[in-house]
mmCIF file of C-alpha atoms in Angstrom:
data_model
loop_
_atom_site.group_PDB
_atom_site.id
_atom_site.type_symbol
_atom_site.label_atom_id
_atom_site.label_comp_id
_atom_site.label_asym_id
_atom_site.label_seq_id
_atom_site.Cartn_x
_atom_site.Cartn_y
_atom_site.Cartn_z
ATOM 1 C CA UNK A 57 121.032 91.152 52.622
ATOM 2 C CA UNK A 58 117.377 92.026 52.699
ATOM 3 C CA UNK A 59 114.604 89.922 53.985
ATOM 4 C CA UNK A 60 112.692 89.604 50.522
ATOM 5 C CA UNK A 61 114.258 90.163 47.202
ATOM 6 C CA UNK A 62 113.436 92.044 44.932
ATOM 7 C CA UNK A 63 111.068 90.824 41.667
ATOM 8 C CA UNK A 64 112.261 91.261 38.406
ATOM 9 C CA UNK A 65 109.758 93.359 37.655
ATOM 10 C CA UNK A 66 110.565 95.739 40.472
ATOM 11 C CA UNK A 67 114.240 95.995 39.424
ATOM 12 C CA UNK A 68 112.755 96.307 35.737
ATOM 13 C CA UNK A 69 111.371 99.570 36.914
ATOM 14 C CA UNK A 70 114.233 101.379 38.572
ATOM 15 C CA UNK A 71 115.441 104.537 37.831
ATOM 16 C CA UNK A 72 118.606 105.593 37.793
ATOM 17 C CA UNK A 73 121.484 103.807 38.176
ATOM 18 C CA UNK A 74 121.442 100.334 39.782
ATOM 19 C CA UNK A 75 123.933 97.586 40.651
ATOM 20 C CA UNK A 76 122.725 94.153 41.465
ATOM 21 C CA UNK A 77 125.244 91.914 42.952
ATOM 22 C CA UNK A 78 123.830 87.930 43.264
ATOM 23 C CA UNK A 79 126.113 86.196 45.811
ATOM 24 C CA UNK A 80 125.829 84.307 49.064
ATOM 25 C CA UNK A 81 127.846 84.796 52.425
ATOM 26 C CA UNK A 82 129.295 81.586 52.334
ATOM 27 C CA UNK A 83 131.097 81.855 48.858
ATOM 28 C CA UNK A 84 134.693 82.402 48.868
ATOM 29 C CA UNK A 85 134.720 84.863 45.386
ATOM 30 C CA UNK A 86 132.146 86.967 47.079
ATOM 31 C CA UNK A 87 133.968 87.478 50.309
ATOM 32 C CA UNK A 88 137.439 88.001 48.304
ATOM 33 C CA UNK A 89 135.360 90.864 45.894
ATOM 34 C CA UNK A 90 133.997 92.773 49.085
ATOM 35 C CA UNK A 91 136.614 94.899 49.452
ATOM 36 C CA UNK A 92 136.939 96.468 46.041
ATOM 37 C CA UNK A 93 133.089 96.610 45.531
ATOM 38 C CA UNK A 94 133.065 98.753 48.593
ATOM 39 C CA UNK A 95 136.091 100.532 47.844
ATOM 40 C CA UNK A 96 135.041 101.350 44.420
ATOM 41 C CA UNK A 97 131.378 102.458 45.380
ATOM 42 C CA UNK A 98 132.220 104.811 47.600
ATOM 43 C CA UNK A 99 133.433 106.939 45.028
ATOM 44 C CA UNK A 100 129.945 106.481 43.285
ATOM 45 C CA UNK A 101 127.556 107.503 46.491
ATOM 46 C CA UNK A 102 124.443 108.006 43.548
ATOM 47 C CA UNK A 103 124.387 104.325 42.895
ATOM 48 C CA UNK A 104 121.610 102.268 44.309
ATOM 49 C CA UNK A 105 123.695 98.519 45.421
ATOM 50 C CA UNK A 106 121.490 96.026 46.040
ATOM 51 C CA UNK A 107 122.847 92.737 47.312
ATOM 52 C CA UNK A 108 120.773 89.404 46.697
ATOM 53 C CA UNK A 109 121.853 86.276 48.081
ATOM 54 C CA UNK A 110 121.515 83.900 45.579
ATOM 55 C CA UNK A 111 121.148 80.115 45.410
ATOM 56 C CA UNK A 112 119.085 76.866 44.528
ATOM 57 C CA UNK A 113 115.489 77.991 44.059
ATOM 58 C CA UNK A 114 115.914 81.784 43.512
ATOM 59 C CA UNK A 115 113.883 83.100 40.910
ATOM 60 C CA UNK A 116 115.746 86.550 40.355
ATOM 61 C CA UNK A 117 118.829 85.145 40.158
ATOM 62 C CA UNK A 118 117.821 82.932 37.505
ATOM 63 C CA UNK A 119 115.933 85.657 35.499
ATOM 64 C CA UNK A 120 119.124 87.070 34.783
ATOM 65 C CA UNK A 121 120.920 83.755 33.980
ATOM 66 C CA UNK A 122 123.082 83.880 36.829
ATOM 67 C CA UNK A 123 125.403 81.242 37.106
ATOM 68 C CA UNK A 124 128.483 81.966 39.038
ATOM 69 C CA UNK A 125 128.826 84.013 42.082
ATOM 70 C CA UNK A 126 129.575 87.079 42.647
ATOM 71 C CA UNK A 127 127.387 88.609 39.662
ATOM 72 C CA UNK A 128 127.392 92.197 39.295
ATOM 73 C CA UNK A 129 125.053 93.303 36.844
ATOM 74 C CA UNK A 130 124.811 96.977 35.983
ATOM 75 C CA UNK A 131 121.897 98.559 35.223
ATOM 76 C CA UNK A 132 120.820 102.511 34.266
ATOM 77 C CA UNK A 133 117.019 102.893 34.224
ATOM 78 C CA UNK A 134 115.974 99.182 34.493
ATOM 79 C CA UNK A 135 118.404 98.095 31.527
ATOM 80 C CA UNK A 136 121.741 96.144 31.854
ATOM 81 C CA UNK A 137 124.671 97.911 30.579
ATOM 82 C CA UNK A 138 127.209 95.687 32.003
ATOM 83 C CA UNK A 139 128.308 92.641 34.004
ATOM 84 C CA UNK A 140 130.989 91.008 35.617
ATOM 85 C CA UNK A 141 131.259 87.630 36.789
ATOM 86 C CA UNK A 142 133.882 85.741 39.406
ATOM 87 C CA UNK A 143 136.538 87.359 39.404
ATOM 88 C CA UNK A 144 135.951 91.085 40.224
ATOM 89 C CA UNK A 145 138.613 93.750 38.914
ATOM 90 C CA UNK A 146 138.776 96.931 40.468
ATOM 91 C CA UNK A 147 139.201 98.668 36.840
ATOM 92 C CA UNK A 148 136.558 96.890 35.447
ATOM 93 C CA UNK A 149 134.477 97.526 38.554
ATOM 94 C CA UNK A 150 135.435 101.141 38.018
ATOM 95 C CA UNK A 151 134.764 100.999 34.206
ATOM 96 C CA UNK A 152 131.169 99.740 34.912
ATOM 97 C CA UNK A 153 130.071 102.334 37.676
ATOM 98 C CA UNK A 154 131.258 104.865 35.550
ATOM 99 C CA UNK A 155 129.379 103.528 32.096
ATOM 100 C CA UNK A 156 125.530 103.611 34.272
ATOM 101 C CA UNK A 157 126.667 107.194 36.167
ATOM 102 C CA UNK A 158 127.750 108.502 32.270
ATOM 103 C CA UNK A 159 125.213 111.211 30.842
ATOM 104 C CA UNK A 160 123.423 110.220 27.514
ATOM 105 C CA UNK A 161 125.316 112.440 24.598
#
């Protein structure tokens, strides 16, 4: 986790494609999800991963609505495409790295 988070504004202005996952060390889902997020972004080395610990007071978090942890939001050029919340499948991990890495047709 990084010293200071992210605003929403800065994460407004990405480019590319971005994955925010809200969380906090302590919290059992998050731990239990580690190993598939990794797993699955390895096979998408392009995508920025940000982790932001999240809790009681946290502005970003709360910007997005975030209400259960882990949060993985997926976002292509500053826009959310997807998210997944709790319970983390590796599919629909998959499914989402692959929908912000897809080329505009």
């Amino acid at each position: 986790m990084e010293n200071q988070e992210p605003t929403r504004e800065e994460i407004n202005s990405l480019t590319g494609a971005t994955v925010l996952e809200f969380g906090a060390n302590w919290c059992g889902y998050c731990q239990a999800a580690q190993s598939a997020i990794h797993a699955e972004l390895t096979l998408f080395p392009n995508i920025r991963h940000i982790k932001i610990e999240d809790g009681k007071g946290r502005r970003l978090g709360r910007s997005f609505h975030v209400k259960l942890w882990p949060t993985l939001i997926f976002m292509k050029e500053g826009v959310e495409l997807k998210r997944l919340v709790r319970e983390i499948d590796a599919e629909e991990l998959r499914l989402g790295l692959a929908l912000i890495t897809a080329e505009a047709s």
